[in-house]
Tab-separated table of C-alpha atoms in Angstrom:
chain	number	residue	atom	x	y	z
O	1	MET	CA	132.984	206.844	81.397
O	2	PHE	CA	134.565	203.479	80.838
O	3	PRO	CA	136.682	202.437	77.839
O	4	GLU	CA	134.222	200.819	75.437
O	5	LYS	CA	136.023	197.428	75.825
O	6	MET	CA	135.476	197.579	79.443
O	7	GLN	CA	131.812	198.667	79.139
O	8	LYS	CA	131.017	195.658	77.093
O	9	VAL	CA	132.397	193.363	79.944
O	10	ILE	CA	130.441	195.301	82.397
O	11	GLU	CA	127.184	194.874	80.519
O	12	TRP	CA	127.956	191.065	80.141
O	13	PHE	CA	128.512	190.509	83.795
O	14	GLY	CA	125.457	193.000	84.582
O	15	SER	CA	123.207	190.588	82.439
O	16	LEU	CA	123.942	187.499	84.558
O	17	PRO	CA	121.570	186.465	87.436
O	18	GLY	CA	122.336	187.979	90.631
O	19	ILE	CA	125.078	190.608	89.571
O	20	GLY	CA	124.174	194.286	89.849
O	21	HIS	CA	125.825	197.059	88.062
O	22	LYS	CA	128.145	197.781	90.878
O	23	SER	CA	129.489	194.266	91.178
O	24	ALA	CA	129.905	194.113	87.278
O	25	GLU	CA	132.015	197.094	87.573
O	26	ARG	CA	134.223	195.575	90.258
O	27	ILE	CA	134.545	192.311	88.433
O	28	ALA	CA	135.684	194.271	85.244
O	29	PHE	CA	138.382	196.002	87.091
O	30	TYR	CA	139.490	192.719	88.743
O	31	LEU	CA	139.631	190.943	85.262
O	32	LEU	CA	141.838	193.744	83.999
O	33	GLY	CA	144.524	192.828	86.619
O	34	LEU	CA	144.475	189.166	85.608
O	35	PRO	CA	147.092	187.600	83.110
O	36	PRO	CA	145.420	186.900	79.661
O	37	GLU	CA	146.113	183.178	79.988
O	38	LYS	CA	143.812	183.037	83.048
O	39	ILE	CA	140.922	184.870	81.002
O	40	LYS	CA	141.740	182.238	78.204
O	41	SER	CA	141.248	179.370	80.451
O	42	PHE	CA	138.352	180.793	82.211
O	43	SER	CA	136.605	181.210	78.646
O	44	GLU	CA	137.505	177.688	77.511
O	45	ASP	CA	135.961	176.265	80.692
O	46	MET	CA	132.723	178.135	80.026
O	47	LEU	CA	132.551	177.126	76.390
O	48	SER	CA	133.545	173.498	77.305
O	49	MET	CA	130.732	173.328	79.876
O	50	ASN	CA	128.175	175.128	77.508
O	51	ARG	CA	129.107	172.498	74.844
O	52	GLY	CA	129.808	169.463	76.852
O	53	VAL	CA	127.359	169.233	79.414
O	54	LYS	CA	124.271	167.395	78.105
O	55	ALA	CA	121.390	165.556	79.341
O	56	CYS	CA	122.169	162.184	80.982
O	57	SER	CA	120.718	159.479	78.570
O	58	ALA	CA	119.134	157.691	81.461
O	59	CYS	CA	117.624	160.203	83.757
O	60	GLY	CA	117.839	163.756	81.971
O	61	ASN	CA	120.019	165.199	84.553
O	62	TYR	CA	123.108	167.241	83.554
O	63	ALA	CA	126.093	165.028	82.565
O	64	ASP	CA	129.670	165.314	81.324
O	65	SER	CA	129.392	161.989	79.572
O	66	ASP	CA	126.567	159.761	78.408
O	67	LEU	CA	125.338	158.952	82.067
O	68	CYS	CA	125.477	161.450	84.803
O	69	GLY	CA	127.502	161.061	88.057
O	70	ILE	CA	124.516	159.648	89.893
O	71	CYS	CA	123.241	157.029	87.311
O	72	GLY	CA	126.787	155.946	86.658
O	73	ASP	CA	127.292	155.298	90.358
O	74	GLU	CA	126.717	151.796	91.084
O	75	SER	CA	126.313	152.398	94.734
O	76	ARG	CA	123.070	154.269	94.226
O	77	ASP	CA	119.905	152.289	94.832
O	78	PRO	CA	118.392	151.630	91.400
O	79	SER	CA	115.077	150.656	92.963
O	80	VAL	CA	113.772	154.234	93.942
O	81	LEU	CA	113.489	157.162	91.343
O	82	CYS	CA	113.031	160.588	92.799
O	83	VAL	CA	111.044	162.515	89.935
O	84	VAL	CA	112.080	166.082	89.888
O	85	GLU	CA	111.356	169.023	87.500
O	86	SER	CA	114.914	170.116	86.703
O	87	PRO	CA	118.504	169.434	87.187
O	88	LYS	CA	118.605	172.208	89.838
O	89	ASP	CA	116.409	170.223	91.984
O	90	VAL	CA	118.617	167.323	91.869
O	91	ILE	CA	121.268	169.570	93.460
O	92	VAL	CA	118.835	170.492	96.099
O	93	PHE	CA	118.346	166.813	97.123
O	94	GLU	CA	122.050	165.921	96.885
O	95	LYS	CA	123.114	168.745	99.083
O	96	SER	CA	120.748	167.321	101.864
O	97	SER	CA	122.839	164.055	101.552
O	98	GLN	CA	119.715	162.137	102.617
O	99	TYR	CA	118.769	160.332	99.456
O	100	ARG	CA	120.858	157.436	98.176
O	101	GLY	CA	118.258	156.526	95.266
O	102	ARG	CA	118.418	157.781	91.624
O	103	TYR	CA	116.563	160.526	89.918
O	104	HIS	CA	114.485	161.100	86.816
O	105	VAL	CA	114.347	164.694	85.400
O	106	LEU	CA	111.211	165.695	83.735
O	107	GLY	CA	112.490	168.929	82.229
O	108	GLY	CA	109.606	170.910	83.391
O	109	LYS	CA	106.002	170.536	84.655
O	110	LEU	CA	102.705	170.048	83.087
O	111	SER	CA	101.358	173.628	82.077
O	112	PRO	CA	98.828	173.565	79.510
O	113	LEU	CA	98.584	177.489	79.175
O	114	ASP	CA	102.320	177.387	78.203
O	115	GLY	CA	101.802	174.509	75.779
O	116	ILE	CA	103.457	171.981	77.964
O	117	GLY	CA	101.785	168.523	77.991
O	118	PRO	CA	103.035	165.152	78.742
O	119	ASP	CA	104.895	164.993	75.342
O	120	GLU	CA	107.004	167.877	76.267
O	121	LEU	CA	108.170	166.170	79.343
O	122	ASN	CA	110.641	163.293	79.782
O	123	ILE	CA	107.904	160.908	80.518
O	124	THR	CA	108.223	158.071	77.786
O	125	ARG	CA	111.700	157.565	79.141
O	126	LEU	CA	110.365	157.276	82.655
O	127	ARG	CA	108.022	154.655	81.566
O	128	GLU	CA	110.834	152.757	79.897
O	129	ARG	CA	112.894	152.730	82.915
O	130	VAL	CA	110.033	151.569	85.182
O	131	GLU	CA	109.490	148.716	82.776
O	132	LYS	CA	113.100	147.802	82.140
O	133	GLU	CA	114.913	148.632	85.326
O	134	SER	CA	114.090	147.249	88.886
O	135	VAL	CA	112.122	150.293	90.065
O	136	LYS	CA	109.978	149.628	93.098
O	137	GLU	CA	109.138	153.181	93.962
O	138	LEU	CA	108.776	156.691	92.442
O	139	ILE	CA	109.070	159.624	94.813
O	140	ILE	CA	107.380	162.640	93.026
O	141	ALA	CA	109.071	165.733	94.104
O	142	THR	CA	107.693	168.305	91.496
O	143	GLY	CA	106.959	171.810	92.949
O	144	ALA	CA	104.447	172.650	95.488
O	145	ASP	CA	102.228	174.713	92.980
O	146	LEU	CA	99.235	173.786	90.835
O	147	GLU	CA	101.306	172.651	88.042
O	148	GLY	CA	103.607	170.606	90.060
O	149	GLU	CA	100.672	168.871	91.854
O	150	ALA	CA	98.933	168.189	88.459
O	151	THR	CA	102.142	166.649	87.342
O	152	ALA	CA	102.526	164.545	90.270
O	153	ASP	CA	98.673	163.270	89.886
O	154	TYR	CA	99.389	162.747	86.163
O	155	ILE	CA	102.407	160.358	86.908
O	156	ALA	CA	100.692	158.788	89.708
O	157	GLY	CA	97.856	158.026	87.270
O	158	LEU	CA	100.163	156.519	84.734
O	159	PHE	CA	101.488	153.816	87.130
O	160	LYS	CA	98.123	152.864	88.802
O	161	GLU	CA	98.519	149.329	87.752
O	162	GLY	CA	101.452	147.078	88.223
O	163	GLY	CA	102.324	147.462	91.898
O	164	LEU	CA	104.792	150.202	91.504
O	165	LYS	CA	104.907	152.387	94.673
O	166	VAL	CA	104.362	156.195	93.927
O	167	SER	CA	104.806	158.518	96.713
O	168	ARG	CA	104.774	162.256	96.948
O	169	ILE	CA	107.393	164.222	99.154
O	170	ALA	CA	105.846	165.717	102.331
O	171	PHE	CA	104.738	169.257	102.475
O	172	GLY	CA	104.292	171.297	105.751
O	173	ILE	CA	106.055	173.751	107.933
O	174	PRO	CA	109.690	174.116	107.058
O	175	PHE	CA	111.868	172.893	109.605
O	176	GLY	CA	113.540	175.596	111.693
O	177	SER	CA	110.833	178.030	110.478
O	178	ASN	CA	108.296	180.104	112.513
O	179	LEU	CA	104.630	179.313	112.122
O	180	ASP	CA	104.001	183.040	111.512
O	181	PHE	CA	105.653	182.828	108.024
O	182	ALA	CA	103.642	179.850	106.812
O	183	ASN	CA	100.962	180.534	104.303
O	184	SER	CA	97.471	179.116	104.499
O	185	ALA	CA	98.133	176.421	101.952
O	186	THR	CA	101.048	175.182	103.939
O	187	ILE	CA	99.101	175.148	107.109
O	188	GLU	CA	96.556	173.290	105.229
O	189	LYS	CA	98.954	170.662	104.059
O	190	ALA	CA	100.571	170.597	107.495
O	191	LEU	CA	97.222	169.730	109.186
O	192	LYS	CA	96.053	167.141	106.413
O	193	TYR	CA	99.248	165.212	106.515
O	194	ARG	CA	99.856	165.386	110.401
O	195	VAL	CA	101.764	162.584	111.899
O	196	ASP	CA	100.608	160.502	114.764
O	197	ILE	CA	103.603	160.846	117.154
O	198	SER	CA	102.054	158.878	120.143
O	199	LYS	CA	103.350	155.628	118.683
O	200	ASP	CA	106.798	157.014	118.790
O	201	LYS	CA	106.544	157.623	122.516
O	202	LYS	CA	105.204	154.107	123.325
O	203	ASN	CA	107.767	152.400	121.554
M	1	MET	CA	127.328	166.790	92.653
M	2	PHE	CA	127.789	168.919	89.535
M	3	PRO	CA	129.394	167.676	86.325
M	4	GLU	CA	132.996	168.347	86.579
M	5	LYS	CA	132.699	170.960	83.489
M	6	MET	CA	130.207	172.856	85.398
M	7	GLN	CA	131.954	172.688	88.732
M	8	LYS	CA	134.974	174.398	87.175
M	9	VAL	CA	132.961	177.178	85.819
M	10	ILE	CA	131.047	177.511	89.261
M	11	GLU	CA	134.621	177.867	90.727
M	12	TRP	CA	135.692	180.423	88.258
M	13	PHE	CA	132.705	182.722	89.108
M	14	GLY	CA	132.918	182.046	92.817
M	15	SER	CA	136.519	183.517	92.730
M	16	LEU	CA	135.383	186.784	91.179
M	17	PRO	CA	134.881	189.737	93.673
M	18	GLY	CA	131.313	189.835	95.187
M	19	ILE	CA	130.035	186.475	93.800
M	20	GLY	CA	129.217	183.912	96.511
M	21	HIS	CA	128.872	180.360	95.657
M	22	LYS	CA	125.189	180.174	95.477
M	23	SER	CA	125.268	182.997	92.917
M	24	ALA	CA	128.096	181.079	91.182
M	25	GLU	CA	125.829	178.063	90.851
M	26	ARG	CA	122.962	180.169	89.502
M	27	ILE	CA	125.115	181.649	86.951
M	28	ALA	CA	126.392	178.536	85.802
M	29	PHE	CA	122.694	176.994	85.208
M	30	TYR	CA	122.166	180.143	83.311
M	31	LEU	CA	125.001	179.892	80.962
M	32	LEU	CA	124.235	176.233	80.062
M	33	GLY	CA	121.147	177.730	78.656
M	34	LEU	CA	122.879	180.178	76.500
M	35	PRO	CA	123.824	179.324	72.714
M	36	PRO	CA	127.581	178.775	72.412
M	37	GLU	CA	127.907	181.766	70.051
M	38	LYS	CA	126.908	184.052	73.182
M	39	ILE	CA	129.600	182.388	75.291
M	40	LYS	CA	132.064	182.872	72.691
M	41	SER	CA	131.277	186.476	72.192
M	42	PHE	CA	131.376	187.056	76.048
M	43	SER	CA	134.773	185.358	76.064
M	44	GLU	CA	136.268	187.455	73.233
M	45	ASP	CA	134.912	190.681	74.913
M	46	MET	CA	136.627	189.743	78.085
M	47	LEU	CA	139.961	188.802	76.453
M	48	SER	CA	139.898	191.907	74.148
M	49	MET	CA	139.340	194.063	77.329
M	50	ASN	CA	142.089	192.407	79.194
M	51	ARG	CA	144.416	192.844	76.401
M	52	GLY	CA	143.299	195.987	74.984
M	53	VAL	CA	142.617	198.244	77.723
M	54	LYS	CA	145.987	200.072	78.546
M	55	ALA	CA	147.063	203.046	80.461
M	56	CYS	CA	146.361	206.372	78.746
M	57	SER	CA	149.576	207.806	77.755
M	58	ALA	CA	148.705	211.209	78.990
M	59	CYS	CA	147.039	210.628	82.374
M	60	GLY	CA	147.333	206.808	83.183
M	61	ASN	CA	143.726	206.242	83.197
M	62	TYR	CA	142.358	203.182	81.475
M	63	ALA	CA	142.121	203.713	77.827
M	64	ASP	CA	141.062	201.683	74.721
M	65	SER	CA	143.520	203.639	72.528
M	66	ASP	CA	146.655	205.881	73.061
M	67	LEU	CA	144.492	208.460	74.910
M	68	CYS	CA	141.610	207.862	77.201
M	69	GLY	CA	138.015	209.158	76.578
M	70	ILE	CA	138.730	212.001	78.781
M	71	CYS	CA	142.158	213.167	77.574
M	72	GLY	CA	140.836	212.788	73.998
M	73	ASP	CA	137.725	215.018	74.769
M	74	GLU	CA	138.444	218.619	73.533
M	75	SER	CA	135.706	220.022	75.483
M	76	ARG	CA	137.371	219.034	78.919
M	77	ASP	CA	139.222	221.936	80.561
M	78	PRO	CA	142.934	221.118	80.234
M	79	SER	CA	143.754	223.717	82.880
M	80	VAL	CA	142.736	221.646	85.877
M	81	LEU	CA	144.012	218.239	86.598
M	82	CYS	CA	142.342	216.194	89.488
M	83	VAL	CA	145.201	213.941	90.835
M	84	VAL	CA	143.726	210.464	91.869
M	85	GLU	CA	145.331	207.093	93.109
M	86	SER	CA	143.541	204.887	90.576
M	87	PRO	CA	141.141	204.626	87.509
M	88	LYS	CA	138.572	203.637	89.781
M	89	ASP	CA	138.774	207.009	91.500
M	90	VAL	CA	138.181	208.601	87.961
M	91	ILE	CA	135.002	206.699	87.690
M	92	VAL	CA	133.762	207.949	91.107
M	93	PHE	CA	134.267	211.750	89.850
M	94	GLU	CA	132.834	211.134	86.449
M	95	LYS	CA	129.648	209.617	88.075
M	96	SER	CA	129.185	212.823	90.044
M	97	SER	CA	129.018	214.706	86.678
M	98	GLN	CA	130.458	217.731	88.638
M	99	TYR	CA	133.851	217.846	87.180
M	100	ARG	CA	134.843	219.184	83.629
M	101	GLY	CA	138.701	219.101	84.078
M	102	ARG	CA	140.957	216.342	83.351
M	103	TYR	CA	142.730	213.680	85.488
M	104	HIS	CA	146.050	212.269	86.454
M	105	VAL	CA	146.171	208.997	87.662
M	106	LEU	CA	149.244	208.248	90.074
M	107	GLY	CA	148.827	204.405	90.144
M	108	GLY	CA	148.893	204.326	93.960
M	109	LYS	CA	150.013	206.285	96.843
M	110	LEU	CA	153.227	206.887	98.893
M	111	SER	CA	153.724	203.717	101.166
M	112	PRO	CA	157.326	203.387	102.210
M	113	LEU	CA	156.564	200.244	104.137
M	114	ASP	CA	155.248	198.597	100.895
M	115	GLY	CA	158.208	199.993	98.927
M	116	ILE	CA	156.124	202.488	97.095
M	117	GLY	CA	158.131	205.702	96.642
M	118	PRO	CA	157.653	208.651	94.251
M	119	ASP	CA	159.481	206.651	91.529
M	120	GLU	CA	156.607	203.820	91.568
M	121	LEU	CA	154.084	206.450	91.124
M	122	ASN	CA	153.354	208.402	87.695
M	123	ILE	CA	154.842	211.496	88.965
M	124	THR	CA	157.397	212.226	86.365
M	125	ARG	CA	154.694	212.519	83.717
M	126	LEU	CA	152.709	214.732	86.068
M	127	ARG	CA	155.758	217.130	86.060
M	128	GLU	CA	156.008	217.030	82.422
M	129	ARG	CA	152.286	217.718	81.896
M	130	VAL	CA	152.500	220.657	84.297
M	131	GLU	CA	155.425	221.902	82.403
M	132	LYS	CA	154.075	221.347	78.855
M	133	GLU	CA	150.409	221.716	79.150
M	134	SER	CA	148.437	224.676	80.277
M	135	VAL	CA	147.876	223.537	83.660
M	136	LYS	CA	146.719	226.173	86.306
M	137	GLU	CA	145.333	224.050	89.143
M	138	LEU	CA	146.130	220.510	90.537
M	139	ILE	CA	143.275	219.215	92.712
M	140	ILE	CA	144.796	216.463	94.835
M	141	ALA	CA	142.121	213.756	95.373
M	142	THR	CA	144.247	211.072	96.951
M	143	GLY	CA	142.424	209.092	99.824
M	144	ALA	CA	141.545	210.361	103.277
M	145	ASP	CA	144.122	208.239	104.963
M	146	LEU	CA	147.827	208.731	106.060
M	147	GLU	CA	149.329	207.554	102.830
M	148	GLY	CA	146.822	209.482	100.810
M	149	GLU	CA	147.660	212.593	102.939
M	150	ALA	CA	151.490	212.160	102.644
M	151	THR	CA	151.074	211.726	98.926
M	152	ALA	CA	149.035	214.985	98.766
M	153	ASP	CA	151.648	216.775	100.710
M	154	TYR	CA	154.505	215.419	98.686
M	155	ILE	CA	153.177	216.449	95.479
M	156	ALA	CA	152.143	220.125	96.882
M	157	GLY	CA	155.710	220.320	97.938
M	158	LEU	CA	156.886	219.512	94.368
M	159	PHE	CA	154.994	222.567	92.976
M	160	LYS	CA	155.596	225.007	95.562
M	161	GLU	CA	157.350	227.292	93.139
M	162	GLY	CA	155.883	228.486	89.782
M	163	GLY	CA	152.510	229.881	90.573
M	164	LEU	CA	150.703	226.381	90.219
M	165	LYS	CA	147.438	226.408	92.408
M	166	VAL	CA	147.540	222.985	94.262
M	167	SER	CA	144.250	222.325	96.226
M	168	ARG	CA	143.149	219.230	98.290
M	169	ILE	CA	139.420	218.003	97.935
M	170	ALA	CA	137.347	218.875	101.017
M	171	PHE	CA	136.906	216.214	103.889
M	172	GLY	CA	134.129	216.468	106.272
M	173	ILE	CA	130.678	214.900	107.186
M	174	PRO	CA	129.403	212.860	104.123
M	175	PHE	CA	126.341	214.809	102.532
M	176	GLY	CA	123.041	212.947	103.600
M	177	SER	CA	124.774	211.168	106.467
M	178	ASN	CA	124.131	211.341	110.245
M	179	LEU	CA	126.620	212.816	112.632
M	180	ASP	CA	126.488	209.655	114.585
M	181	PHE	CA	128.298	207.531	111.847
M	182	ALA	CA	131.150	210.020	111.519
M	183	ASN	CA	134.422	208.913	113.262
M	184	SER	CA	136.646	211.372	115.106
M	185	ALA	CA	139.086	212.202	112.313
M	186	THR	CA	136.142	213.140	110.105
M	187	ILE	CA	134.802	215.383	113.057
M	188	GLU	CA	138.140	216.871	113.508
M	189	LYS	CA	138.471	217.857	109.694
M	190	ALA	CA	134.748	218.950	109.512
M	191	LEU	CA	135.720	221.428	112.286
M	192	LYS	CA	138.999	222.500	110.885
M	193	TYR	CA	137.692	223.367	107.492
M	194	ARG	CA	134.309	224.823	108.580
M	195	VAL	CA	132.989	227.353	106.290
M	196	ASP	CA	131.681	230.782	107.167
M	197	ILE	CA	128.047	230.933	105.951
M	198	SER	CA	127.178	234.206	107.318
M	199	LYS	CA	128.272	235.909	104.205
M	200	ASP	CA	125.979	233.693	102.169
M	201	LYS	CA	123.216	235.050	104.105
M	202	LYS	CA	124.256	238.673	103.695
M	203	ASN	CA	124.704	238.617	99.971
């Protein structure tokens, strides 16, 4: 139905996450209308990203150079590290604009069934950073699932001695959401970690 | 927030039709995980399509070589030409699998306000084909708007003499659709071109 050269491009785009076949077709038609220089420059940017973006040598986040933008930013508080599973999580925190500390990217979570133990995660580097940098608090922001919880417990266990504060991000009802949509595990967390607000009223 | 090299790729994907910013981010993360050879081969296929896909010398449809797959297919009926505005329309007809004739792609429709007259459309070639090939019928499938109708009338006028059958695709209520969603112009067409079904019952 499509010329073979077009069909190939449609299949490429269709294989990308979130792009259906219909969208892939629309994109192929669109690309046919672009000057070849644009396609070349698009291709070069993709390859340059694929080859040039590496793990930050400090935190493991994606970086253009040795250090990522956050580790290289002197204005970020070096005394707090938010420990996350992946670079995607860094983006989620950064989008909220609520965090001024730095990160540490584990590159996954403990999952014995998948053969992922502590050695497969970026944990040796975390210990080094805690020893050598002026870290005062780790905020563990691994996922709210069993593996994420196990990873959080494991890291908390590693730093039991030495006066480092290790905290876990709060779990509860998503803000702006209706109670109807919360599952039992969320309700359990929301009850367990309920906050006394009578103090707020008194002050 | 993203490394610069990633940001560029996100902007590229975000500029494609049907891809929002969030999808573009997901795609960039996905591409980071691919081996560079895949990205190269993706890029080569895009460039090869952009440079290699040309207008079919017979009908104006997109083609890998001199003739498109349909004009090069001996099993297609050369006596009927479906006249459409663009290669996208060819795909729509082909997907229905209901048409075994060939096509003629005009490359647009008459639109004096946009400076598109008969000379801007692939009409000279259509006259040549009608003269030289064994064409017996033109099915005009330009759009159901004013310009599409004007284009259909213009082409019908060109071939008034000479015994060539010129037909127009039917307009009416879309099959499977509810009358509620049909606009007045569609209802008007559906009434005007109503079909006598009493014969079907008798035979």
